[in-house]
Each structure stands twice: as structure tokens, then as C-alpha cells.
Amino acid sequence: RIADFQEVLGEPTVALSKLRELCFSGIPFDGGLRCLCWKILLNYLPLEKALWSSLLKKQRDLYSQFLKEMIIQPGIAKANLGVSREDVTLEDHPLNPNPDSRWNTYFKDNEVLLQIDKDVRRLYPDMAFFQRPTDYPCLLILDPQNEFETLRRRVEQTTLKSQTVARNRSGVTNVSSPLKSTASSLSEYQVLPNGCEAHWEVVERILFIYAKLNPGIAYVQGMNEIVGPLYYTFATDPNSEWKEHAEADTFFCFTNLMAEIRDNFIKSLDDSQCGITYKMEKVYSTLKEKDVELYLKLQEQNIKPQFFAFRWLTLLLSQEFLLPDVIRIWDSLFADDKRFDFLLLVCCAMLTLIRDQLLEGDFTLNMRLLQDYPISDVHLILKKAKELQDSK
């Protein structure tokens, strides 16, 4: 299989349809194949290999620019406050009510930052990875000469009562699954020494910059669950030349992925053709085609798709399985040329694989099954989804 991948990736122009077909059945980790394939499938890298190095350089330079403008500049302005007061003129001061005031922007950003901070600190709590220091801390930001305020310091110093952005839209369950997290006290993580930063801090920066560049959607709880597996995959790339740039590459792949799924996060689009309600109903209409008995049972118990499919679809199943299994599912999802049509079939497969339990269970039992899905073998689920796809 590795040889098949190497052959397709070895061509001067990558044959996308062949690559999709290979990736759909799972991408080997060896030699950084997965990282490379994901970058192509998420339209970060073009199909012409000759363009790769110039494009990567351009994008990574652009990301450094974002860091300077959105994290370093405000941080310097804040740090200089006591020394030189050039940024605080009579027109601009912390209590300035003018919406264009830089202070006003700073405080608004802090509210978003506090929400991101809360979410990224508890990313995959059962894995040590996100708490560990990265091998490639961002030197731009951690330069010991710097006295400016980093995001971590900014969070520590911000006592603003951040309103919770946990927009609980499904009405029933939170976006993050309580059953999948551990009870360890998150505030007790060791603070890394100066000059080091943990992987979760990198994820925090990616999300903060995304929120600044996309004010229309900014940050919605759950985006951390989308960026987590992407960053983990790139930051564990066996090829150190790629691994070193995991932050910038993750940012652009995440931005491209969000361009395709962002409508799921926008509440005002919930009921439109591109919104999440339409997709949840599509899960049920597909189930009705494939297994009418199970469909009627769920209808009769008044188990609505938003009780479970909201989270499954919005977060691309990242909360339902362990991280390595999520990554395997994403191989198939990213390789799907109709984009996330296959996700609907995976959701249907998950339902039909527990049909006997669902047909016997009452409302409470079935809700528990759906909110803490019992089957952990993702290969079985993907095989079933493929059967459903082929039976169309």
C-alpha cells in the first residue's frame, strides 16, 4: 500500500482521483504520507508538485505576518503602556466608547480568547500530547528579548468576566461529550518554563487568529475539536521539515476545511439548505431508505436527530471516538469527492450497526446509546457505510 501511495505522489502532477481512492481506504502513517495527503485533499497543496515549495514558503510567511499583526503588535502596545504612552492618546484610552477604539477591539478579543482558552486546555484530556511542550516553539513570540504580552499572559491578566460562548444550540446536549472527558482538574497542569510552550497553546493561537480573520463567525465552541486532530497529525509528522511548520500548515488546512463546514457553526443558517438542520434530517431520510423499521422506531420514540446527529455532523465525529480512530475516519471523509456526503452514510451505518439494541430499547436507553456510542471499531463502521454507499 505504501508503494501505491508513493507511486501516485511521485508523479509530477498528482492524479487526484487515484489519490482519493487510495486515501478512502485509510492512509498509512509511515513517512509522513498522511500529512501530505491531507494537505492535498484539503486543497492546501496544488496537484503540480513543482509549485509546492514556493507556495509553502508564501503561506508560511503570510502566517508569520498574521502573528506579528494580531498577537505581537497588541502585545507590544500593552507592554509599553507604562514606559512610552504613544499608543494611548487622549482620543484612545481603555474607557473609550468608540467602536473603532483599539482598546475596544482589545477587550472584545479578550472575550473570544478566554472562551478559546477554556476549550483548548481540555482538548483530548485522556492524552498527554496537548499538554506536552512542542519541539518547535514559536520563536517570534517566545524570543527572550520580548517583554510584550503573549496570549498566555493575556489570559492570566484578563479578569473580564467572559460571557460563555457555549451556544448550546441543539437544546439537549453540549457540543462536547461529558462522557469522553476525564475528571482531572484542568487548572493544575504544570506551567512550562519560559521559552517553552505546550501544544494546546499553539492550537489556541491558530483559533485566535482564525477568529480575528473571520469576524463573521469568529469562534464557536467545537472548532477546537476540528483543529485538534489536524494539528496532532501535522505536529507528529515523522518528517521534521514538515513538523516544524505544523502551526502554519494546520492554520491554512483548518481554514480550508472550515470554508466547507462553517455553515454548520452559523446559527442563522441552521434551517437553510446548507445549514445543520437540513443535514440532520438527511441522516433520517437516508436511514428511512436503508432501514425503514429502525427509522419508524426512532420516530415513534420521538428521538430527533438533533439529540445526537448535531454533534456527530458538526464535529465530524471527533467526539465519538478515540483520536487515532477519528483520524482514520477523516481519511475517508477528506477523500470523499462529494465532500461530506459520506459522513451522512457513516452516521447511518452507526445507527444500523446498533439497530437490534435500538429496536429493543426504550427512549432513555436509546438516548444513552446514541450519546455515548458503544461500538469502537471504526473499520466495521466504515465498511458498513461503504456497503450503504454501494447499495444506492
PDB file of N, CA, C and O in Angstrom, residues 47 50 118 134 187 242 251 321 336 374 389:
ATOM      1  N   LEU A  47      -1.910  20.281  -7.116  1.00  0.00           N
ATOM      2  CA  LEU A  47      -1.584  18.957  -7.655  1.00  0.00           C
ATOM      3  C   LEU A  47      -0.223  18.958  -8.356  1.00  0.00           C
ATOM      4  O   LEU A  47       0.410  17.916  -8.473  1.00  0.00           O
ATOM      5  N   ALA A  50       5.739  20.825  -8.635  1.00  0.00           N
ATOM      6  CA  ALA A  50       6.756  21.873  -8.831  1.00  0.00           C
ATOM      7  C   ALA A  50       6.381  23.163  -8.092  1.00  0.00           C
ATOM      8  O   ALA A  50       7.237  23.982  -7.766  1.00  0.00           O
ATOM      9  N   LYS A 118     -10.392  28.316  27.384  1.00  0.00           N
ATOM     10  CA  LYS A 118     -11.097  27.317  28.207  1.00  0.00           C
ATOM     11  C   LYS A 118     -11.240  25.999  27.442  1.00  0.00           C
ATOM     12  O   LYS A 118     -11.085  24.918  28.000  1.00  0.00           O
ATOM     13  N   THR A 134       6.041  21.697  22.776  1.00  0.00           N
ATOM     14  CA  THR A 134       6.328  21.429  21.375  1.00  0.00           C
ATOM     15  C   THR A 134       7.840  21.523  21.149  1.00  0.00           C
ATOM     16  O   THR A 134       8.533  22.286  21.830  1.00  0.00           O
ATOM     17  N   SER A 187      -7.000  22.953  35.989  1.00  0.00           N
ATOM     18  CA  SER A 187      -6.219  24.137  36.365  1.00  0.00           C
ATOM     19  C   SER A 187      -4.876  23.722  36.953  1.00  0.00           C
ATOM     20  O   SER A 187      -4.023  24.549  37.207  1.00  0.00           O
ATOM     21  N   TRP A 242       8.539  19.145   7.760  1.00  0.00           N
ATOM     22  CA  TRP A 242       7.095  19.455   7.763  1.00  0.00           C
ATOM     23  C   TRP A 242       6.629  19.775   9.180  1.00  0.00           C
ATOM     24  O   TRP A 242       5.850  20.694   9.405  1.00  0.00           O
ATOM     25  N   PHE A 251      -3.099  25.861  10.316  1.00  0.00           N
ATOM     26  CA  PHE A 251      -3.965  27.036  10.195  1.00  0.00           C
ATOM     27  C   PHE A 251      -4.640  27.075   8.821  1.00  0.00           C
ATOM     28  O   PHE A 251      -5.855  27.264   8.715  1.00  0.00           O
ATOM     29  N   PHE A 321     -15.134   9.087  19.053  1.00  0.00           N
ATOM     30  CA  PHE A 321     -14.143   8.022  19.030  1.00  0.00           C
ATOM     31  C   PHE A 321     -12.805   8.542  19.555  1.00  0.00           C
ATOM     32  O   PHE A 321     -12.602   9.740  19.691  1.00  0.00           O
ATOM     33  N   ASP A 336     -13.522  11.913   0.183  1.00  0.00           N
ATOM     34  CA  ASP A 336     -14.846  11.857  -0.461  1.00  0.00           C
ATOM     35  C   ASP A 336     -14.999  13.039  -1.417  1.00  0.00           C
ATOM     36  O   ASP A 336     -14.950  14.192  -1.000  1.00  0.00           O
ATOM     37  N   PRO A 374     -21.653   2.958  21.463  1.00  0.00           N
ATOM     38  CA  PRO A 374     -20.992   1.803  22.078  1.00  0.00           C
ATOM     39  C   PRO A 374     -19.941   1.088  21.216  1.00  0.00           C
ATOM     40  O   PRO A 374     -19.086   0.390  21.739  1.00  0.00           O
ATOM     41  N   GLN A 389     -23.239   2.937   0.714  1.00  0.00           N
ATOM     42  CA  GLN A 389     -22.936   3.788  -0.447  1.00  0.00           C
ATOM     43  C   GLN A 389     -23.098   2.974  -1.750  1.00  0.00           C
ATOM     44  O   GLN A 389     -23.669   3.451  -2.724  1.00  0.00           O
TER      45      GLN A 389
END
